[in-house]
PDB file of C-alpha atoms and ligand atoms in Angstrom:
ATOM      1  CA  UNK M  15     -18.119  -9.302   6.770  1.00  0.00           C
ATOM      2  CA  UNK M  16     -19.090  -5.786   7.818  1.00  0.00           C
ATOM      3  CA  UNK M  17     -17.283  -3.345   4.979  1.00  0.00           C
ATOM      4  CA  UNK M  18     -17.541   0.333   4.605  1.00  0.00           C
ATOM      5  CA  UNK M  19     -17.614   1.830   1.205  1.00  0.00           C
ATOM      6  CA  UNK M  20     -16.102   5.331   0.885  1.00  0.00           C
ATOM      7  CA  UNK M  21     -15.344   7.077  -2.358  1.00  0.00           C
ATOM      8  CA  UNK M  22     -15.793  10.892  -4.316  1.00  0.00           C
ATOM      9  CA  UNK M  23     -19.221  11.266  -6.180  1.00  0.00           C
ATOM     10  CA  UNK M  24     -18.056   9.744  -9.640  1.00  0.00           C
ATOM     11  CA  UNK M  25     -15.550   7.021  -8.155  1.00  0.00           C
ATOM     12  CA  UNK M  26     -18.598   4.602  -9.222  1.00  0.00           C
ATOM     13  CA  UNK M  27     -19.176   3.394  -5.718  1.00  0.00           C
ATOM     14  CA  UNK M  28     -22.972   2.754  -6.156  1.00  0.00           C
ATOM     15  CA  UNK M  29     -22.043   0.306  -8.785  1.00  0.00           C
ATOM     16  CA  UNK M  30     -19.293  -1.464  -6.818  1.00  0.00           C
ATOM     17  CA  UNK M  31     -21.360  -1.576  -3.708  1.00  0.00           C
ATOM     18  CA  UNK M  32     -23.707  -3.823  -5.632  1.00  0.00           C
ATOM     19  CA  UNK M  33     -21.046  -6.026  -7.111  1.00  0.00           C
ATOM     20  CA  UNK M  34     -19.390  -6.342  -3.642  1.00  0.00           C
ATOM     21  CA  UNK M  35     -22.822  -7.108  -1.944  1.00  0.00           C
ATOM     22  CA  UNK M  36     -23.531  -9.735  -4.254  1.00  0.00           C
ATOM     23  CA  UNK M  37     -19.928 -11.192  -4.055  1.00  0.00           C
ATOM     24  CA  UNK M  38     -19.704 -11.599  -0.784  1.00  0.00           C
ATOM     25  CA  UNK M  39     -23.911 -12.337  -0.189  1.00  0.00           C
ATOM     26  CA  UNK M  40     -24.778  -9.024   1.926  1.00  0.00           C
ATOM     27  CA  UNK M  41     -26.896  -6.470   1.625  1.00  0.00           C
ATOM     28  CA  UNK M  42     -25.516  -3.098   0.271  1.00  0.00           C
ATOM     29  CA  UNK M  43     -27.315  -0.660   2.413  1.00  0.00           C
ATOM     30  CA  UNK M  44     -27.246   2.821   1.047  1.00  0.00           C
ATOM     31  CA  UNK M  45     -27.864   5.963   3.012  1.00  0.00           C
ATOM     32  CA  UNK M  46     -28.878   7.678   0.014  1.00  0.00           C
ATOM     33  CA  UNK M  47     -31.013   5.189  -0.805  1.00  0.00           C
ATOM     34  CA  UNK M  48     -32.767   5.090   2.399  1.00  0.00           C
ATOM     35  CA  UNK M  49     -33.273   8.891   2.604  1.00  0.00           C
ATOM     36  CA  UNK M  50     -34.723   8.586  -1.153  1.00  0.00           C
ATOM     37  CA  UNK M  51     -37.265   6.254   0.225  1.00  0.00           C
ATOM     38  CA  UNK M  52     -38.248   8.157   3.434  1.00  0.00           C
ATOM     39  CA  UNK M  53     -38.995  11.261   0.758  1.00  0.00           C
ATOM     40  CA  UNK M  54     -40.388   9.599  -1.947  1.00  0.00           C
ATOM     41  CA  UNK M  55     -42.768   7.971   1.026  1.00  0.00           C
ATOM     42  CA  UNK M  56     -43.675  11.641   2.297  1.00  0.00           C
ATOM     43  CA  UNK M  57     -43.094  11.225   5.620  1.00  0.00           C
ATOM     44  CA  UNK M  58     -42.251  13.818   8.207  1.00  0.00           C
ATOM     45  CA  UNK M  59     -38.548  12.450   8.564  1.00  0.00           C
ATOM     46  CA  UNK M  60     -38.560  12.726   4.136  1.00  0.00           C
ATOM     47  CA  UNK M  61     -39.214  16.451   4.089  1.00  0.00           C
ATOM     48  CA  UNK M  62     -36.757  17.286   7.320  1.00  0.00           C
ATOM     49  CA  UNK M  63     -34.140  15.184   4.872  1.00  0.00           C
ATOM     50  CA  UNK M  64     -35.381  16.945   1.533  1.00  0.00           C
ATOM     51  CA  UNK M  65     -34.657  20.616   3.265  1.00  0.00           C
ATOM     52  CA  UNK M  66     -31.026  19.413   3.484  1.00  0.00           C
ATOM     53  CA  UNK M  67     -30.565  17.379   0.087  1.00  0.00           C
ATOM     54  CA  UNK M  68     -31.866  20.691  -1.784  1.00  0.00           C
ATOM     55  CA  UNK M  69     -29.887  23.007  -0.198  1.00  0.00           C
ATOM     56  CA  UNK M  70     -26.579  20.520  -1.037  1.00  0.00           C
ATOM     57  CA  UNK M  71     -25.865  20.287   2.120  1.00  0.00           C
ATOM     58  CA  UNK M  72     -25.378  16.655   4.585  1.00  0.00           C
ATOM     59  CA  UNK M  73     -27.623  15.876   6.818  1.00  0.00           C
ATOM     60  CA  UNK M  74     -27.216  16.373  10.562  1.00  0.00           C
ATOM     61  CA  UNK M  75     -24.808  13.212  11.720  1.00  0.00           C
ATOM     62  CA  UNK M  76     -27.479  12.084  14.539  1.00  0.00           C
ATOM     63  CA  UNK M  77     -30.080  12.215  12.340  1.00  0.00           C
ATOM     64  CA  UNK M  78     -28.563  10.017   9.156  1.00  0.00           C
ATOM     65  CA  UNK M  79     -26.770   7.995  11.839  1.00  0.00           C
ATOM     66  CA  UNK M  80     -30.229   6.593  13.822  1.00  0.00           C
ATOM     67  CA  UNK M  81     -31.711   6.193   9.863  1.00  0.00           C
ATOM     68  CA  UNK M  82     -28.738   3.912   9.106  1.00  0.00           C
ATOM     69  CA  UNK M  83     -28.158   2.060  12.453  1.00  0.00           C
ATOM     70  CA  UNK M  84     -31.778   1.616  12.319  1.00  0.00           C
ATOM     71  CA  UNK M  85     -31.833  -0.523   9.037  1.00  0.00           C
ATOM     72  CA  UNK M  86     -28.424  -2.293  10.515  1.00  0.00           C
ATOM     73  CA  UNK M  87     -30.824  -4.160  12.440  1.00  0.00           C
ATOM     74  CA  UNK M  88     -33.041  -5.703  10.336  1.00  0.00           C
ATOM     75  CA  UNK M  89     -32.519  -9.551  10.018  1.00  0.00           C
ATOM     76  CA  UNK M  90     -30.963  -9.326   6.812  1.00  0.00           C
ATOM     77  CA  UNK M  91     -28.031  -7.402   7.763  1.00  0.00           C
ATOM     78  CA  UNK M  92     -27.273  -9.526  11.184  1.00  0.00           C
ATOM     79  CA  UNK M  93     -24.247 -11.615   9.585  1.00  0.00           C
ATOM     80  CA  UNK M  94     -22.768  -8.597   7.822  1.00  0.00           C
ATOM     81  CA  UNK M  95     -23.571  -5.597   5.352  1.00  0.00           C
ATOM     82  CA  UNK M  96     -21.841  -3.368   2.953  1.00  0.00           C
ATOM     83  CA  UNK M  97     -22.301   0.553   3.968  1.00  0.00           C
ATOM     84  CA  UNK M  98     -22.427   2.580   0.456  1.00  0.00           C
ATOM     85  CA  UNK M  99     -22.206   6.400   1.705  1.00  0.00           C
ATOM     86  CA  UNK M 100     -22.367   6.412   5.401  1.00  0.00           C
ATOM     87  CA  UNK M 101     -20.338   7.370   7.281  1.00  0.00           C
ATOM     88  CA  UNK M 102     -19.148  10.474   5.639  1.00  0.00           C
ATOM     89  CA  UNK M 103     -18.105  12.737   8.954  1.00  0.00           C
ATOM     90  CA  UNK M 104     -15.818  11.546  11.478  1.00  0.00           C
ATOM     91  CA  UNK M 105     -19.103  12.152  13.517  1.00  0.00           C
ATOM     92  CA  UNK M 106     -20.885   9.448  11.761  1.00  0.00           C
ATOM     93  CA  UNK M 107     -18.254   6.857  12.449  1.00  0.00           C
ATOM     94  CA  UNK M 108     -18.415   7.405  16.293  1.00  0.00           C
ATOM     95  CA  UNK M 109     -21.901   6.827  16.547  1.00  0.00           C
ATOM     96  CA  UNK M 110     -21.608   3.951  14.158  1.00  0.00           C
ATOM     97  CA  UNK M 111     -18.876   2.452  16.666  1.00  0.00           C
ATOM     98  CA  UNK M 112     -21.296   3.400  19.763  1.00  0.00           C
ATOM     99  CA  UNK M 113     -24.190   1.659  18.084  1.00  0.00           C
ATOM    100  CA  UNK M 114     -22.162  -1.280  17.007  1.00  0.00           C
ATOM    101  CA  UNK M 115     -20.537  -1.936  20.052  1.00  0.00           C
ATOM    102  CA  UNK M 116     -23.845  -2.288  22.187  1.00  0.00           C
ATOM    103  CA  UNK M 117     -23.916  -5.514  19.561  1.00  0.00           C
ATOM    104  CA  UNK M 118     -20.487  -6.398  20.450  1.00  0.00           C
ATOM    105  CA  UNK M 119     -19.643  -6.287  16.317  1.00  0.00           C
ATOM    106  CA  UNK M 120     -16.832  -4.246  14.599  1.00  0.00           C
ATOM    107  CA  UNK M 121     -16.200  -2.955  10.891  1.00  0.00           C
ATOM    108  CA  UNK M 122     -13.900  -5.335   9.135  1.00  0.00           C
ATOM    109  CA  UNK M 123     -12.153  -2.984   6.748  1.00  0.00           C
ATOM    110  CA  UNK M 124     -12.577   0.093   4.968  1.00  0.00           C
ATOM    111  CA  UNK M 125     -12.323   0.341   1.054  1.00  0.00           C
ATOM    112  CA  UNK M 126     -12.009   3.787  -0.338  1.00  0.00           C
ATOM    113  CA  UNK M 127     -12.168   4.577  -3.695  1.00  0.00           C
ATOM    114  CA  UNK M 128      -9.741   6.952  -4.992  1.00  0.00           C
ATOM    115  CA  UNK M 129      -9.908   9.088  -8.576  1.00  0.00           C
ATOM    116  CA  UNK M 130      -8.302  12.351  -9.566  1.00  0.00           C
ATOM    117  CA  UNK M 131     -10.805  15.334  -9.267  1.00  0.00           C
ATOM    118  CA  UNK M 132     -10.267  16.202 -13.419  1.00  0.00           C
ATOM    119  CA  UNK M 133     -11.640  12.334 -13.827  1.00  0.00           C
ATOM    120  CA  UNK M 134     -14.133  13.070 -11.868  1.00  0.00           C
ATOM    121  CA  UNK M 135     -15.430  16.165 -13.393  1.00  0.00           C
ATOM    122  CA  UNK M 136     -14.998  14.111 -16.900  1.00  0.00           C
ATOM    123  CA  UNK M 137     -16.710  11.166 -15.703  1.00  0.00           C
ATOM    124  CA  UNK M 138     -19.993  13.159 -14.531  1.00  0.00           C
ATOM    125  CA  UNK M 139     -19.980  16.229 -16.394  1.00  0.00           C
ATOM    126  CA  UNK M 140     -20.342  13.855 -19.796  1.00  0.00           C
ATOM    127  CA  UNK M 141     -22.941  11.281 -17.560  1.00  0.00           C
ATOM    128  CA  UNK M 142     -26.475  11.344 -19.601  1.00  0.00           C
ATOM    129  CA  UNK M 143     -29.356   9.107 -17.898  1.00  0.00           C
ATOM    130  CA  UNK M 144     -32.611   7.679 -19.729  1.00  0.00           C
ATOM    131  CA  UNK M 145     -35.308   8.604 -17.322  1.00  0.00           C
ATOM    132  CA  UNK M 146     -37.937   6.026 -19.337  1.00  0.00           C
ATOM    133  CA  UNK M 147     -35.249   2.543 -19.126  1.00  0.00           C
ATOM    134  CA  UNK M 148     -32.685   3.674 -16.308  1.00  0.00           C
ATOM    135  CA  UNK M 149     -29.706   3.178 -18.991  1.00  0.00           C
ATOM    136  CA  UNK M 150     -26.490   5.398 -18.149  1.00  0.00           C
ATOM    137  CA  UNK M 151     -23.978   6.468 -21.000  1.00  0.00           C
ATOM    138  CA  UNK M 152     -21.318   8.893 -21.299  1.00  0.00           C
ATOM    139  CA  UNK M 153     -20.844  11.313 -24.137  1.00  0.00           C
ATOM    140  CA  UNK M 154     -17.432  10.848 -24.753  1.00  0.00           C
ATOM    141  CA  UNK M 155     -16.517   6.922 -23.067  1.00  0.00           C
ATOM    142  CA  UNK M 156     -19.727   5.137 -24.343  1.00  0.00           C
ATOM    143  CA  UNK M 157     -21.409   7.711 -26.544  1.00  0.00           C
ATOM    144  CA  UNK M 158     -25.283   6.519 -28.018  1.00  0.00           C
ATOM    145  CA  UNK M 159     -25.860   5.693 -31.377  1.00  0.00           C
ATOM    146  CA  UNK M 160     -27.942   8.786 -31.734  1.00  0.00           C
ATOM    147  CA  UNK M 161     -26.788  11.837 -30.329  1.00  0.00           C
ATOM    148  CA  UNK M 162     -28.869  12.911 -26.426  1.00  0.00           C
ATOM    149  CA  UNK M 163     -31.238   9.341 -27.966  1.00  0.00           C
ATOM    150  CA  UNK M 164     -31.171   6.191 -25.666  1.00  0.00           C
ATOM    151  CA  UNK M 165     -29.962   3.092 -27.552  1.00  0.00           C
ATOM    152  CA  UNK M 166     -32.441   1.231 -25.544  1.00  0.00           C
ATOM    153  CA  UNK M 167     -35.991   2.638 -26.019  1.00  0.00           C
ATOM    154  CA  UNK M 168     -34.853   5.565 -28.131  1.00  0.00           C
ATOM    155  CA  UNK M 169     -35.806   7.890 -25.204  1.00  0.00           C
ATOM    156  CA  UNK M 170     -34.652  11.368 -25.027  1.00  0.00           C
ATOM    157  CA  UNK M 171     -31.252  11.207 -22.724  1.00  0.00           C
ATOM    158  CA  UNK M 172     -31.386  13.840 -19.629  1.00  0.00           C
ATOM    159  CA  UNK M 173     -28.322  15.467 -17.501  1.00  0.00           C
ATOM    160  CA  UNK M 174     -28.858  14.736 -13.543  1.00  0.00           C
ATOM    161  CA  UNK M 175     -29.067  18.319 -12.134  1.00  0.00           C
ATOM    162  CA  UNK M 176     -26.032  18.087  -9.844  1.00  0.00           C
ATOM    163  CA  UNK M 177     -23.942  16.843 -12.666  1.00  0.00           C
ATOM    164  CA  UNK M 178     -22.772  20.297 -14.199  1.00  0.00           C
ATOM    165  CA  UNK M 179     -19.555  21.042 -13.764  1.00  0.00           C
ATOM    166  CA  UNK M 180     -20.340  23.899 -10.610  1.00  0.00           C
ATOM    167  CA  UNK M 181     -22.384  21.456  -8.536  1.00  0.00           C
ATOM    168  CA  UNK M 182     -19.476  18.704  -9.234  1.00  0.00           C
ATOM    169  CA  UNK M 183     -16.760  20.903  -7.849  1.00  0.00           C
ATOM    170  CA  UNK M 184     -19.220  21.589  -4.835  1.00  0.00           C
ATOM    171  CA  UNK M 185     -19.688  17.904  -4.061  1.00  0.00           C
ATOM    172  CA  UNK M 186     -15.901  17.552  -4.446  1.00  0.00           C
ATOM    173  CA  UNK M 187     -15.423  20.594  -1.916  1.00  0.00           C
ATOM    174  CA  UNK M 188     -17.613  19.068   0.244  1.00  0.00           C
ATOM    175  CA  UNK M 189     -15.949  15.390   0.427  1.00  0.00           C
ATOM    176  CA  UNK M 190     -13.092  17.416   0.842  1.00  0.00           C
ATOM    177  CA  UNK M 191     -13.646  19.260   3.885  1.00  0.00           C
ATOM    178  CA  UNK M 192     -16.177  16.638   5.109  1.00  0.00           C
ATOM    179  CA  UNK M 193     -15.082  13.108   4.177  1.00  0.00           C
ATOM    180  CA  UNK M 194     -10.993  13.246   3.854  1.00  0.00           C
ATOM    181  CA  UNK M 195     -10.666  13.533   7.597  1.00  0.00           C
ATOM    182  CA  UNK M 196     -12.575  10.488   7.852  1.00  0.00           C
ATOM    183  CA  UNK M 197     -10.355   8.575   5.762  1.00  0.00           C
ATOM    184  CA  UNK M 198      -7.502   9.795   8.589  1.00  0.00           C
ATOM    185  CA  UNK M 199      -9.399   8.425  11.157  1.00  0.00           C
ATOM    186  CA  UNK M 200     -10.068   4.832   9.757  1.00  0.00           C
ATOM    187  CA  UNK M 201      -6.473   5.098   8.681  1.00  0.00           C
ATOM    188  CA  UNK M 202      -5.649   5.363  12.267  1.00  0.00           C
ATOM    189  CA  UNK M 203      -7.931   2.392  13.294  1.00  0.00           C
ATOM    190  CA  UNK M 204      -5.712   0.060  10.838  1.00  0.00           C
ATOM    191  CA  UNK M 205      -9.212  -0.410   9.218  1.00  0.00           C
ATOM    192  CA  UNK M 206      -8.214   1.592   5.551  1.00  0.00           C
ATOM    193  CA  UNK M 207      -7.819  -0.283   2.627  1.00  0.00           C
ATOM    194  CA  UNK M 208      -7.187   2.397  -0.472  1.00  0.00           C
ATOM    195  CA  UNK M 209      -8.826   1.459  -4.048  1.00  0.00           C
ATOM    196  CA  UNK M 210      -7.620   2.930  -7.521  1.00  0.00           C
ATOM    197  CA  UNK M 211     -11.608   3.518  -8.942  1.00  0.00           C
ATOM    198  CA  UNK M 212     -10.069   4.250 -12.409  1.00  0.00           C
ATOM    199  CA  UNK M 213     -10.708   1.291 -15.059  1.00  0.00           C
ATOM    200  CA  UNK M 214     -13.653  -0.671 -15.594  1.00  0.00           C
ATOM    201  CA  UNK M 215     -15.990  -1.664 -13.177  1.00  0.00           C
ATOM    202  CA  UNK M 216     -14.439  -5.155 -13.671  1.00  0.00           C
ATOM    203  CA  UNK M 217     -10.770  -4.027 -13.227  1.00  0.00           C
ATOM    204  CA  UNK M 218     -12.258  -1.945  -9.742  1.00  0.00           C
ATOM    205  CA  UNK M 219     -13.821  -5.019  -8.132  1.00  0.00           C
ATOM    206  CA  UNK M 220     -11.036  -7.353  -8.616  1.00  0.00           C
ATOM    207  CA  UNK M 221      -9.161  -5.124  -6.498  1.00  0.00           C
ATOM    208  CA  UNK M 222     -11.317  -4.459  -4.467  1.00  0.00           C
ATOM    209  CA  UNK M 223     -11.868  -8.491  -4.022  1.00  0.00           C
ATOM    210  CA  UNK M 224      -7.797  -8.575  -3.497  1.00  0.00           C
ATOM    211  CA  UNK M 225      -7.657  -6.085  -0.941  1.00  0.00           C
ATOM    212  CA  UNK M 226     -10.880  -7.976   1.123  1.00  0.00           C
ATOM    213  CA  UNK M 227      -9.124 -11.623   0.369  1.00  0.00           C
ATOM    214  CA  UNK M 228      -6.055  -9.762   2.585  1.00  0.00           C
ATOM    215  CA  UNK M 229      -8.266  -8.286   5.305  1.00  0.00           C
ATOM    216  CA  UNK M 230      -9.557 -12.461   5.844  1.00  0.00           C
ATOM    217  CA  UNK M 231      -6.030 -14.422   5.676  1.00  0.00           C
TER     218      UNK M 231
HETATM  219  P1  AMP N 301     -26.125  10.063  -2.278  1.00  0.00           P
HETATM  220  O1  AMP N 301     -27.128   9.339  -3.104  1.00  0.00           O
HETATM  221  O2  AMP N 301     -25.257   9.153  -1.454  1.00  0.00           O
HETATM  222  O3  AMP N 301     -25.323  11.069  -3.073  1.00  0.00           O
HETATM  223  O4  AMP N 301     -26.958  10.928  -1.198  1.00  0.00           O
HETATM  224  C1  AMP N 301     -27.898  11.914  -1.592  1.00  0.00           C
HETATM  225  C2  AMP N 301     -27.985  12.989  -0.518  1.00  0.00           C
HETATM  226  O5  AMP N 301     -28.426  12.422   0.726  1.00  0.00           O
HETATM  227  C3  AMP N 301     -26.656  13.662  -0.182  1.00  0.00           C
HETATM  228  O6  AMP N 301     -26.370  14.727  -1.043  1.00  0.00           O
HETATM  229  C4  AMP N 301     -26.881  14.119   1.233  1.00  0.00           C
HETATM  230  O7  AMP N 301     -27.643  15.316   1.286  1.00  0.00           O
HETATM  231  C5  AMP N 301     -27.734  13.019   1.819  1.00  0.00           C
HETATM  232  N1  AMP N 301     -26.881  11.975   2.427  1.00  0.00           N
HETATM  233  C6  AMP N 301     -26.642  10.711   1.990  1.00  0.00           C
HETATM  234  N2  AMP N 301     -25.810  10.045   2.808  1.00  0.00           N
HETATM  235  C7  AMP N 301     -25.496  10.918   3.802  1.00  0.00           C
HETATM  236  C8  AMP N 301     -24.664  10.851   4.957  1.00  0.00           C
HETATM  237  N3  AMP N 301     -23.962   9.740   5.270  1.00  0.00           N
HETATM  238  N4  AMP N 301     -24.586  11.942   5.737  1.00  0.00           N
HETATM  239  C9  AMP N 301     -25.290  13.056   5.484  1.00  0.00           C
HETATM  240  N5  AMP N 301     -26.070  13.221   4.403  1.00  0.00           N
HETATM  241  C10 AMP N 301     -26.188  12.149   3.567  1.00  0.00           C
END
């Protein structure tokens, strides 16, 4: 199957796009991910991306569109894939189509996450990260043993820079103006399959499994 993943920083839909991928035996391809890589790498196409990712602002649709549509051909992905934050514009998902079409493939359905902007805020205002082990708690909904100390490796817990409560509202602004038109379009395509992302991340993939299991009677 060839799903796209949409969702509001905070809906959790890094996490599901792994359960989903392994579910269904696809890779979850990332366009976050694969910018991370390019900059962490230092290449020329890295810093162009890293000018955009500081300023919080998208990068240009032709650009992130040849990055993704790029991996989409790798061997892995020939049977199917799971996009996890791409496309975001309406922009992106016409040059998706274009590229996909030269293959003669379509997108099979469209699940987008859904969560009220004050669960949002909660959800990553209270996020802490342990740089040293990766662990992810939440001061409030799974608070460590000891206060800002991982329960892990005892590390000292961090807040991700864009998780204040400012930058949040920006990145909500932003899917706003940028990624709610997008869920109009697939809408309009037949292709939109909405998904309640409050609960656990048990509760969200079982309905996210339901609303694929409709998409392939
Ligand atoms: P993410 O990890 O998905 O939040 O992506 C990190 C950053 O990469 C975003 O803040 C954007 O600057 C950029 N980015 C990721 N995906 C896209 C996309 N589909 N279109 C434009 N910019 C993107």
């Amino acid at each position: 199957m060839r799903i796209v993943l949409i969702g509001p920083p905070g809906a959790g839909k890094g996490t599901q796009a792994r359960v989903l991928a392994g579910l269904l035996s696809v890779p979850a391809i990332s366009s976050g991910d694969l910018f991370r890589a390019e900059t962490s790498r230092g290449t020329a196409l890295g810093e162009l991306v890293q000018r955009h990712t500081d300023a919080g602002e998208l990068v240009p649709d032709e650009l992130t569109a040849a990055v993704v549509t790029g991996r989409l051909r790798e061997p892995d992905a020939a049977d199917g894939f799971l996009l996890d934050g791409f496309p975001r514009t309406v922009g992106q998902a016409e040059l998706l189509e274009e590229a996909l079409g030269k293959d003669g493939t379509v997108i099979d359905a469209v699940l987008a996450l859904g969560l009220p902007d004050e669960e949002i805020v909660q959800r990553l205002t209270g996020r802490r990260l342990c740089p040293a082990c990766g662990t992810t708690v939440h001061t409030v909904f799974s608070p460590p043993r000891v206060p800002d100390r991982c329960d892990g490796c005892v590390g000292p817990l961090v807040r991700r820079a864009d998780d204040t409560e400012e930058t949040v509202l920006r990145r909500l602004a932003l899917y706003a103006e940028q990624t709610v038109p997008l869920l109009r379009w697939y809408a309009a395509r037949d292709l939109l399959f909405p998904v309640d992302a409050a609960g656990t991340v048990r509760e969200v993939s079982d309905r996210m499994s339901s609303a694929l299991a409709a998409v392939a009677r």
